[in-house]
Short mmCIF file of C-alpha atoms in Angstrom, two decimals:
data_model
loop_
_atom_site.label_atom_id
_atom_site.label_comp_id
_atom_site.label_asym_id
_atom_site.label_seq_id
_atom_site.Cartn_x
_atom_site.Cartn_y
_atom_site.Cartn_z
CA MET A 1 27.57 -5.66 14.00
CA THR A 2 29.63 -2.50 13.84
CA GLN A 3 28.45 1.05 13.29
CA HIS A 4 30.50 1.06 10.10
CA SER A 5 28.63 -1.89 8.66
CA LEU A 6 25.30 -0.29 9.59
CA LEU A 7 26.30 2.88 7.75
CA GLU A 8 27.45 0.86 4.77
CA SER A 9 24.08 -0.90 4.66
CA ALA A 10 22.33 2.47 4.91
CA ARG A 11 24.32 3.71 1.91
CA ARG A 12 23.14 0.70 -0.09
CA ILE A 13 19.53 0.94 1.07
CA ALA A 14 19.11 4.70 0.62
CA PRO A 15 19.50 4.88 -3.21
CA LEU A 16 16.73 2.30 -3.59
CA ALA A 17 14.57 3.59 -0.76
CA TRP A 18 14.24 7.28 -1.57
CA PRO A 19 12.69 6.85 -5.05
CA VAL A 20 10.23 4.35 -3.58
CA PHE A 21 9.48 6.81 -0.78
CA ILE A 22 8.82 9.70 -3.17
CA GLY A 23 6.83 7.49 -5.53
CA GLN A 24 4.66 6.06 -2.76
CA LEU A 25 4.10 9.54 -1.38
CA ALA A 26 2.80 10.45 -4.83
CA VAL A 27 0.49 7.42 -4.74
CA LEU A 28 -0.76 8.25 -1.27
CA ALA A 29 -1.16 11.85 -2.36
CA PHE A 30 -3.92 10.56 -4.65
CA SER A 31 -6.03 9.73 -1.60
CA THR A 32 -4.77 12.76 0.33
CA VAL A 33 -5.84 15.07 -2.49
CA ASP A 34 -9.18 13.27 -2.56
CA THR A 35 -9.62 13.69 1.19
CA VAL A 36 -8.64 17.36 1.31
CA MET A 37 -10.69 18.38 -1.73
CA VAL A 38 -13.79 16.44 -0.75
CA ALA A 39 -13.52 17.64 2.87
CA ARG A 40 -13.92 21.16 1.50
CA TYR A 41 -16.81 20.09 -0.74
CA ALA A 42 -19.29 18.39 1.63
CA ALA A 43 -19.23 16.26 4.80
CA LEU A 44 -21.64 13.77 3.19
CA ASP A 45 -19.24 13.20 0.30
CA LEU A 46 -16.32 12.83 2.72
CA ALA A 47 -18.22 10.09 4.54
CA ALA A 48 -18.90 8.39 1.18
CA LEU A 49 -15.22 8.71 0.29
CA ALA A 50 -14.19 7.06 3.57
CA VAL A 51 -16.44 4.04 3.00
CA GLY A 52 -15.71 3.81 -0.73
CA ALA A 53 -11.97 4.15 -0.26
CA ALA A 54 -12.03 1.42 2.39
CA ALA A 55 -13.83 -0.90 -0.06
CA TYR A 56 -11.45 -0.12 -2.94
CA ILE A 57 -8.30 -0.42 -0.85
CA THR A 58 -9.50 -3.74 0.56
CA ILE A 59 -9.79 -5.19 -2.95
CA PHE A 60 -6.81 -3.44 -4.53
CA VAL A 61 -4.16 -4.13 -1.92
CA GLY A 62 -5.01 -7.81 -1.60
CA PHE A 63 -4.63 -8.36 -5.33
CA MET A 64 -1.64 -6.00 -5.45
CA GLY A 65 0.16 -8.21 -2.93
CA VAL A 66 -0.31 -11.23 -5.19
CA VAL A 67 1.08 -9.38 -8.22
CA LEU A 68 4.05 -8.04 -6.24
CA ALA A 69 5.32 -11.58 -5.72
CA ILE A 70 7.27 -10.77 -8.87
CA GLY A 71 9.65 -8.72 -6.67
CA PRO A 72 11.39 -11.46 -4.64
CA ILE A 73 11.32 -13.91 -7.57
CA ALA A 74 12.72 -11.51 -10.16
CA GLY A 75 15.14 -10.10 -7.58
CA GLN A 76 16.74 -13.49 -6.98
CA LEU A 77 16.96 -14.14 -10.72
CA PHE A 78 18.53 -10.70 -11.25
CA GLY A 79 21.07 -11.39 -8.49
CA ALA A 80 21.92 -14.68 -10.21
CA LYS A 81 22.40 -12.81 -13.56
CA LYS A 82 19.49 -14.67 -15.18
CA LEU A 83 18.15 -11.55 -16.88
CA HIS A 84 15.91 -13.08 -19.53
CA GLU A 85 14.25 -15.31 -16.94
CA ALA A 86 13.69 -12.24 -14.74
CA GLY A 87 12.05 -10.45 -17.68
CA GLU A 88 9.79 -13.42 -18.30
CA GLN A 89 8.39 -12.94 -14.80
CA LEU A 90 7.00 -9.55 -15.82
CA HIS A 91 5.00 -11.13 -18.65
CA GLN A 92 3.53 -13.66 -16.24
CA ALA A 93 2.80 -11.02 -13.59
CA VAL A 94 0.83 -9.03 -16.18
CA TRP A 95 -1.28 -12.10 -16.97
CA LEU A 96 -1.87 -12.53 -13.27
CA ALA A 97 -2.88 -8.87 -12.91
CA LEU A 98 -5.34 -9.17 -15.80
CA GLY A 99 -7.02 -12.20 -14.26
CA LEU A 100 -7.28 -10.60 -10.83
CA SER A 101 -8.62 -7.34 -12.26
CA VAL A 102 -11.63 -9.12 -13.73
CA LEU A 103 -12.63 -10.40 -10.31
CA GLY A 104 -11.74 -7.16 -8.55
CA SER A 105 -13.74 -4.94 -10.90
CA ALA A 106 -16.77 -7.19 -10.50
CA LEU A 107 -16.54 -6.82 -6.71
CA LEU A 108 -16.32 -3.04 -6.99
CA LEU A 109 -19.48 -2.98 -9.08
CA MET A 110 -21.29 -4.94 -6.37
CA PRO A 111 -20.46 -3.06 -3.13
CA ASP A 112 -23.50 -4.19 -1.13
CA PRO A 113 -21.45 -6.17 1.46
CA PHE A 114 -19.40 -3.06 2.27
CA LEU A 115 -22.50 -0.86 2.43
CA TYR A 116 -24.23 -3.35 4.71
CA ALA A 117 -21.22 -3.58 7.03
CA ALA A 118 -21.08 0.22 7.25
CA GLN A 119 -24.88 0.52 7.67
CA THR A 120 -24.57 3.40 5.22
CA GLN A 121 -27.31 5.99 4.89
CA PRO A 122 -29.09 5.87 1.48
CA ALA A 123 -27.69 9.27 0.44
CA VAL A 124 -24.14 8.18 1.26
CA ALA A 125 -24.62 4.75 -0.33
CA GLU A 126 -25.60 6.32 -3.66
CA LYS A 127 -22.39 8.35 -3.68
CA VAL A 128 -20.31 5.28 -2.74
CA ARG A 129 -21.74 3.32 -5.68
CA ALA A 130 -20.89 6.08 -8.15
CA TYR A 131 -17.36 6.42 -6.75
CA LEU A 132 -16.64 2.67 -6.90
CA GLY A 133 -18.14 2.38 -10.39
CA TYR A 134 -15.38 4.59 -11.75
CA LEU A 135 -12.72 2.81 -9.70
CA ALA A 136 -13.77 -0.49 -11.31
CA ILE A 137 -12.43 1.03 -14.53
CA ALA A 138 -9.24 2.13 -12.78
CA LEU A 139 -8.42 -1.26 -11.23
CA PRO A 140 -7.04 -3.14 -14.30
CA PRO A 141 -4.37 -0.55 -15.22
CA ALA A 142 -3.56 -0.05 -11.53
CA LEU A 143 -2.82 -3.77 -11.02
CA ILE A 144 -0.82 -4.09 -14.25
CA PHE A 145 1.24 -1.09 -13.21
CA GLN A 146 2.05 -2.93 -9.96
CA ALA A 147 3.69 -5.66 -12.04
CA PHE A 148 5.81 -2.98 -13.73
CA ARG A 149 6.62 -1.47 -10.34
CA GLY A 150 7.55 -4.80 -8.75
CA PHE A 151 9.85 -5.74 -11.61
CA ASN A 152 11.67 -2.40 -11.60
CA THR A 153 12.14 -2.53 -7.84
CA ALA A 154 13.57 -6.04 -8.16
CA VAL A 155 16.19 -4.94 -10.70
CA SER A 156 17.21 -1.85 -8.70
CA ARG A 157 15.51 0.65 -10.99
CA PRO A 158 12.84 2.35 -8.87
CA LYS A 159 13.42 5.86 -10.26
CA ILE A 160 11.43 5.30 -13.46
CA VAL A 161 8.46 4.13 -11.39
CA MET A 162 8.80 7.22 -9.21
CA VAL A 163 8.79 9.48 -12.27
CA LEU A 164 5.63 7.88 -13.66
CA GLN A 165 3.92 8.11 -10.27
CA LEU A 166 4.77 11.80 -10.04
CA VAL A 167 3.43 12.35 -13.56
CA GLY A 168 0.22 10.61 -12.49
CA LEU A 169 -0.11 12.89 -9.47
CA SER A 170 0.45 16.00 -11.59
CA LEU A 171 -2.48 14.91 -13.75
CA LYS A 172 -4.65 13.86 -10.81
CA VAL A 173 -4.75 17.25 -9.06
CA PRO A 174 -6.29 19.34 -11.88
CA LEU A 175 -8.61 16.51 -12.92
CA ASN A 176 -9.83 16.23 -9.34
CA ALA A 177 -10.51 19.95 -9.11
CA LEU A 178 -12.38 19.91 -12.41
CA LEU A 179 -14.53 16.86 -11.66
CA ILE A 180 -15.21 17.37 -7.94
CA TYR A 181 -16.22 21.03 -8.10
CA GLY A 182 -17.24 21.19 -11.76
CA MET A 183 -16.81 24.01 -14.24
CA PRO A 184 -20.07 25.47 -15.58
CA ALA A 185 -18.23 27.37 -18.31
CA TRP A 186 -17.16 24.01 -19.80
CA ASN A 187 -20.49 22.30 -18.98
CA VAL A 188 -18.71 20.05 -16.45
CA PRO A 189 -21.04 19.28 -13.52
CA SER A 190 -19.78 19.01 -9.94
CA MET A 191 -19.49 15.30 -9.09
CA GLY A 192 -18.20 15.37 -5.51
CA ALA A 193 -16.68 12.06 -4.38
CA ALA A 194 -17.53 10.38 -7.71
CA GLY A 195 -15.26 12.89 -9.44
CA CYS A 196 -12.30 11.48 -7.49
CA GLY A 197 -13.01 8.03 -8.92
CA LEU A 198 -13.30 9.24 -12.50
CA ALA A 199 -10.09 11.26 -12.19
CA SER A 200 -8.27 8.18 -10.86
CA ALA A 201 -9.51 6.02 -13.75
CA ILE A 202 -8.24 8.50 -16.35
CA VAL A 203 -4.86 8.86 -14.66
CA MET A 204 -4.33 5.11 -14.17
CA TRP A 205 -4.83 4.36 -17.87
CA LEU A 206 -2.51 7.19 -18.92
CA GLN A 207 0.13 6.04 -16.45
CA LEU A 208 -0.02 2.48 -17.78
CA LEU A 209 0.38 3.69 -21.37
CA LEU A 210 3.48 5.63 -20.35
CA ALA A 211 4.92 2.52 -18.63
CA TRP A 212 4.38 0.49 -21.80
CA TRP A 213 6.12 3.19 -23.85
CA VAL A 214 9.12 3.11 -21.47
CA LEU A 215 9.44 -0.67 -21.79
CA ARG A 216 9.39 -0.42 -25.56
CA ARG A 217 11.85 2.49 -25.87
CA ASP A 218 14.38 2.26 -23.03
CA PRO A 219 17.42 0.10 -23.97
CA PHE A 220 17.83 -0.92 -20.32
CA TYR A 221 15.06 -3.50 -20.77
CA ALA A 222 16.48 -5.16 -23.90
CA PRO A 223 18.59 -7.80 -22.04
CA PHE A 224 15.41 -8.85 -20.21
CA GLY A 225 13.58 -9.53 -23.46
CA LEU A 226 11.00 -6.80 -22.83
CA HIS A 227 11.14 -4.96 -26.16
CA VAL A 228 8.49 -7.21 -27.64
CA THR A 229 5.16 -5.82 -28.83
CA ARG A 230 2.93 -8.40 -27.15
CA LEU A 231 2.81 -10.60 -24.07
CA ALA A 232 4.41 -14.01 -24.01
CA ARG A 233 2.05 -16.93 -23.53
CA PRO A 234 1.00 -17.79 -19.98
CA ALA A 235 3.55 -20.14 -18.40
CA TRP A 236 1.71 -22.19 -15.83
CA ARG A 237 4.83 -23.10 -13.89
CA SER A 238 5.75 -19.43 -13.43
CA LEU A 239 2.17 -18.48 -12.62
CA LYS A 240 2.01 -21.25 -10.04
CA GLU A 241 5.19 -19.96 -8.37
CA LEU A 242 3.85 -16.40 -8.38
CA LEU A 243 0.64 -17.61 -6.78
CA ARG A 244 2.42 -19.80 -4.24
CA LEU A 245 4.27 -16.78 -2.90
CA GLY A 246 1.78 -14.10 -3.91
CA VAL A 247 -1.39 -15.48 -2.31
CA PRO A 248 -0.03 -15.43 1.26
CA MET A 249 1.63 -12.08 0.51
CA GLY A 250 -1.65 -10.69 -0.76
CA LEU A 251 -3.58 -12.10 2.18
CA SER A 252 -1.04 -10.63 4.61
CA ILE A 253 -1.40 -7.19 3.06
CA LEU A 254 -5.17 -7.63 2.93
CA ILE A 255 -5.29 -8.52 6.62
CA GLU A 256 -3.05 -5.58 7.51
CA VAL A 257 -5.03 -3.06 5.50
CA THR A 258 -8.52 -4.36 6.31
CA GLY A 259 -7.61 -4.46 9.98
CA PHE A 260 -7.30 -0.71 9.53
CA THR A 261 -9.78 0.23 6.80
CA PHE A 262 -12.64 -1.80 8.26
CA MET A 263 -12.30 0.51 11.24
CA ALA A 264 -13.70 3.21 8.94
CA ILE A 265 -16.65 1.02 8.01
CA PHE A 266 -17.51 0.23 11.63
CA ILE A 267 -16.83 3.78 12.83
CA SER A 268 -19.21 5.06 10.15
CA ARG A 269 -22.00 3.49 12.20
CA ILE A 270 -21.33 6.15 14.83
CA GLY A 271 -21.92 9.01 12.40
CA ALA A 272 -20.45 11.13 9.62
CA THR A 273 -18.38 13.30 11.99
CA ALA A 274 -16.70 10.31 13.65
CA VAL A 275 -15.78 8.67 10.36
CA ALA A 276 -14.57 11.99 8.92
CA GLY A 277 -12.24 12.43 11.92
CA HIS A 278 -11.00 8.87 11.51
CA GLN A 279 -10.39 9.50 7.80
CA LEU A 280 -8.04 12.38 8.57
CA ALA A 281 -6.14 10.41 11.21
CA ALA A 282 -5.94 7.36 8.95
CA ASN A 283 -4.62 9.40 6.06
CA LEU A 284 -1.93 10.93 8.28
CA VAL A 285 -0.78 7.53 9.52
CA SER A 286 -0.71 6.31 5.92
CA LEU A 287 1.53 9.23 4.96
CA MET A 288 3.95 8.33 7.75
CA PHE A 289 3.92 4.68 6.70
CA MET A 290 5.56 5.52 3.36
CA MET A 291 9.03 5.72 4.95
CA PRO A 292 9.13 2.19 6.45
CA LEU A 293 7.44 0.92 3.29
CA ALA A 294 10.26 2.41 1.21
CA ILE A 295 12.94 0.98 3.48
CA GLY A 296 11.20 -2.40 3.43
CA ASN A 297 11.06 -2.40 -0.38
CA ALA A 298 14.73 -1.45 -0.69
CA THR A 299 15.81 -3.98 1.93
CA THR A 300 13.93 -6.90 0.41
CA THR A 301 15.37 -6.05 -3.02
CA LEU A 302 18.94 -6.14 -1.74
CA VAL A 303 18.33 -9.26 0.35
CA ALA A 304 16.74 -11.11 -2.61
CA GLN A 305 19.60 -10.10 -4.91
CA SER A 306 22.14 -11.27 -2.33
CA ILE A 307 20.34 -14.63 -2.04
CA GLY A 308 20.41 -14.99 -5.83
CA ALA A 309 24.12 -14.10 -5.86
CA ASN A 310 24.77 -16.79 -3.20
CA ALA A 311 25.88 -14.26 -0.57
CA PRO A 312 23.87 -15.39 2.50
CA MET A 313 25.81 -13.40 5.11
CA ASP A 314 25.31 -10.20 3.13
CA ALA A 315 21.60 -10.96 2.93
CA ARG A 316 21.40 -11.50 6.69
CA ARG A 317 23.28 -8.30 7.51
CA LEU A 318 21.11 -6.21 5.17
CA GLY A 319 17.95 -7.66 6.68
CA TRP A 320 18.88 -6.69 10.22
CA HIS A 321 20.16 -3.28 9.27
CA GLY A 322 17.04 -2.45 7.28
CA LEU A 323 14.93 -3.25 10.36
CA GLN A 324 17.11 -1.11 12.62
CA LEU A 325 17.06 1.88 10.27
CA GLY A 326 13.32 1.70 9.73
CA THR A 327 12.35 1.55 13.41
CA LEU A 328 14.74 4.36 14.34
CA ILE A 329 13.34 6.71 11.69
CA ALA A 330 9.79 5.72 12.66
CA ALA A 331 10.44 6.62 16.30
CA VAL A 332 11.66 10.10 15.35
CA LEU A 333 8.83 10.75 12.87
CA GLY A 334 6.11 9.47 15.18
CA THR A 335 7.28 11.71 18.01
CA VAL A 336 7.44 14.82 15.80
CA VAL A 337 3.94 14.29 14.39
CA TYR A 338 2.49 13.71 17.85
CA LEU A 339 3.99 16.93 19.20
CA THR A 340 2.71 18.99 16.25
CA ARG A 341 -0.65 17.24 15.81
CA GLU A 342 -2.80 20.37 16.10
CA SER A 343 -0.98 22.12 13.26
CA VAL A 344 -0.98 18.96 11.16
CA LEU A 345 -4.74 18.48 11.42
CA GLY A 346 -5.27 22.16 10.67
CA ALA A 347 -3.60 21.62 7.31
CA TYR A 348 -6.33 19.12 6.39
CA THR A 349 -9.41 21.11 7.29
CA ASN A 350 -10.57 24.23 9.14
CA ASN A 351 -13.68 22.44 10.42
CA PRO A 352 -13.32 22.46 14.24
CA VAL A 353 -15.78 19.60 14.69
CA ILE A 354 -13.79 17.24 12.46
CA ILE A 355 -10.50 18.33 14.07
CA ALA A 356 -11.96 17.63 17.52
CA ALA A 357 -12.99 14.15 16.37
CA ALA A 358 -9.53 13.40 14.99
CA MET A 359 -7.41 14.86 17.81
CA PRO A 360 -7.77 12.07 20.43
CA LEU A 361 -6.97 9.44 17.79
CA LEU A 362 -3.51 10.90 17.22
CA ALA A 363 -2.55 10.19 20.84
CA TRP A 364 -1.79 6.65 19.68
CA VAL A 365 0.28 7.66 16.68
CA ALA A 366 3.87 7.27 17.96
CA VAL A 367 3.55 3.70 19.23
CA PHE A 368 1.35 2.78 16.27
CA HIS A 369 3.94 3.99 13.76
CA ILE A 370 6.96 2.33 15.42
CA ALA A 371 5.20 -1.03 15.68
CA ASP A 372 3.91 -0.70 12.11
CA ALA A 373 7.42 0.01 10.80
CA ALA A 374 8.95 -2.98 12.62
CA GLN A 375 6.37 -5.52 11.48
CA THR A 376 6.36 -4.22 7.89
CA ILE A 377 10.13 -4.39 7.37
CA ALA A 378 10.38 -7.80 9.07
CA ALA A 379 7.67 -9.15 6.73
CA PHE A 380 9.43 -7.70 3.68
CA VAL A 381 12.74 -9.32 4.63
CA MET A 382 11.06 -12.71 4.97
CA ARG A 383 9.44 -12.34 1.54
CA ALA A 384 12.95 -12.12 0.06
CA TYR A 385 13.44 -15.65 1.43
CA ARG A 386 10.00 -16.59 0.03
CA VAL A 387 8.58 -17.05 3.53
CA ALA A 388 5.05 -15.65 3.57
CA THR A 389 2.56 -18.16 5.00
CA LEU A 390 3.47 -18.02 8.71
CA PRO A 391 3.64 -14.19 8.68
CA MET A 392 0.11 -14.28 7.27
CA VAL A 393 -1.06 -16.30 10.28
CA ILE A 394 0.57 -13.84 12.68
CA TYR A 395 -1.14 -10.97 10.88
CA ALA A 396 -4.53 -12.67 11.12
CA VAL A 397 -4.32 -13.33 14.86
CA ALA A 398 -2.85 -9.96 15.84
CA LEU A 399 -4.53 -7.54 13.43
CA TRP A 400 -7.89 -9.17 12.82
CA GLY A 401 -8.32 -10.93 16.16
CA VAL A 402 -6.86 -8.41 18.59
CA GLY A 403 -6.98 -5.23 16.52
CA LEU A 404 -10.26 -5.33 14.63
CA GLY A 405 -12.24 -7.84 16.71
CA GLY A 406 -11.04 -6.38 19.99
CA GLY A 407 -11.75 -2.89 18.69
CA TYR A 408 -15.35 -3.78 17.95
CA VAL A 409 -15.80 -5.10 21.50
CA VAL A 410 -14.16 -2.07 23.10
CA ALA A 411 -15.55 0.69 20.86
CA PHE A 412 -19.17 -0.47 21.11
CA ASN A 413 -18.82 -1.51 24.79
CA LEU A 414 -20.06 -5.06 24.26
CA THR A 415 -18.77 -6.09 27.69
CA GLY A 416 -20.00 -3.00 29.55
CA LEU A 417 -16.46 -2.41 30.84
CA THR A 418 -15.17 0.14 28.32
CA PRO A 419 -14.15 3.46 29.90
CA PRO A 420 -15.78 6.57 28.36
CA SER A 421 -12.46 7.70 26.84
CA LEU A 422 -12.30 4.53 24.69
CA LEU A 423 -15.86 4.50 23.39
CA GLY A 424 -16.16 4.89 19.61
CA ALA A 425 -13.16 5.52 17.39
CA PRO A 426 -10.54 5.72 20.22
CA GLY A 427 -11.45 2.15 21.19
CA PHE A 428 -10.62 0.89 17.71
CA TRP A 429 -7.34 2.77 17.67
CA SER A 430 -6.27 1.47 21.09
CA THR A 431 -6.75 -2.18 20.12
CA SER A 432 -5.22 -1.57 16.70
CA VAL A 433 -2.04 -0.37 18.40
CA THR A 434 -2.08 -3.42 20.66
CA GLY A 435 -2.46 -5.73 17.65
CA LEU A 436 0.39 -4.01 15.80
CA VAL A 437 2.71 -4.36 18.80
CA LEU A 438 1.94 -8.08 18.99
CA SER A 439 2.38 -8.44 15.23
CA GLY A 440 5.69 -6.58 15.33
CA ALA A 441 7.02 -8.77 18.13
CA GLY A 442 5.93 -11.97 16.40
CA LEU A 443 7.27 -11.05 12.96
CA CYS A 444 10.61 -9.77 14.27
CA GLY A 445 11.04 -13.01 16.23
CA LEU A 446 10.20 -15.06 13.14
CA MET A 447 12.60 -12.99 11.04
CA ALA A 448 15.39 -13.72 13.51
CA TRP A 449 14.68 -17.45 13.16
CA VAL A 450 14.62 -17.27 9.35
CA LEU A 451 17.88 -15.33 9.12
CA ARG A 452 19.59 -17.67 11.56
CA HIS A 453 18.57 -20.84 9.70
CA LYS A 454 18.96 -19.61 6.12
CA SER A 455 22.23 -17.69 6.35
#
């Protein structure tokens, strides 16, 4: 493949990737704002935020992955010029989001399994319950908005999603400040971590209302049949197809995220300082992840549209070039962050104890980020071909088995062989990197097989 063709692919990927990148940065900024503001409020609330956020993300991302099955399906229909059928997928994805939100909200209101796994102190547990209670209200609009996001990505219109996500962030910041710290002059009490949850619930509902207004008013959506005032009836055939692809997609994302977020729950057993340091390092890695996530989204959109347009060689070329671009950018970004890690952590907090806890974790960041980028983009490309079950198995073995399970053994020295430098949080990070490298190798190899046999 020539340099020219790689540049041509980059020119096609970039217009779809940058709005996703900015939009996802805005989404991640929700948790970043939470982390920074609560870190300056109280260490106890930061520990509660770490455990509560891990519980919420575990539930949200798994269900989000199911809803986002609309992307490859609608993308292929859009590429085949079947616009009304593509629009119908949004109706069905909303029904799916509504059903999943009922279950998800119930789980958020019953967080005892997460609290037990974290062995949370009573004072922290009380704050976690309050935080998750508000997020149970935020979950339904958040999942429905994912259907809107997945559809717009599939039809090459990510900018409107980006705009709404930026609007949400602009509302989140002042609401956070008001609800976390309080304002006695307005009789608003300080709520700490719980204030983050309430602010998120308010913003999510407002963001969903704006998305509905856009669908009703923007003429772009008319050919898709989306100017109606109410949902179409559930179509079981479409729902079954969404579930067939979405369940393994959701489980894959759930495995990937819980392999990481459950680190916070287990690390919290060590103490509030250890989990606070992990929270800063985890948030930084999540910020970096937005670039390969954006490239993966853009690549899978173009690949799915090429499949729908019956252009298999174009789909294959775009898949490979998306992977190459993503890993190259990840290598540069990972190296820069590693070299400037002291300044980066200083931007989060001026607490030297928390910085000292986070510093050794960032030694793994470059390899972690490169492997994460490779496995993410490879998985996204395969979703365009509606291949999701085998990647899920690879995720489970590498990220749960090696990463999380191995981390527990190493961090808590179950074998008696762990060196002092890997006890605690560094042990989890070392095995997480190992699991990601194995996952990246397995998924890239599987992607090569898929592209060779389906192009």
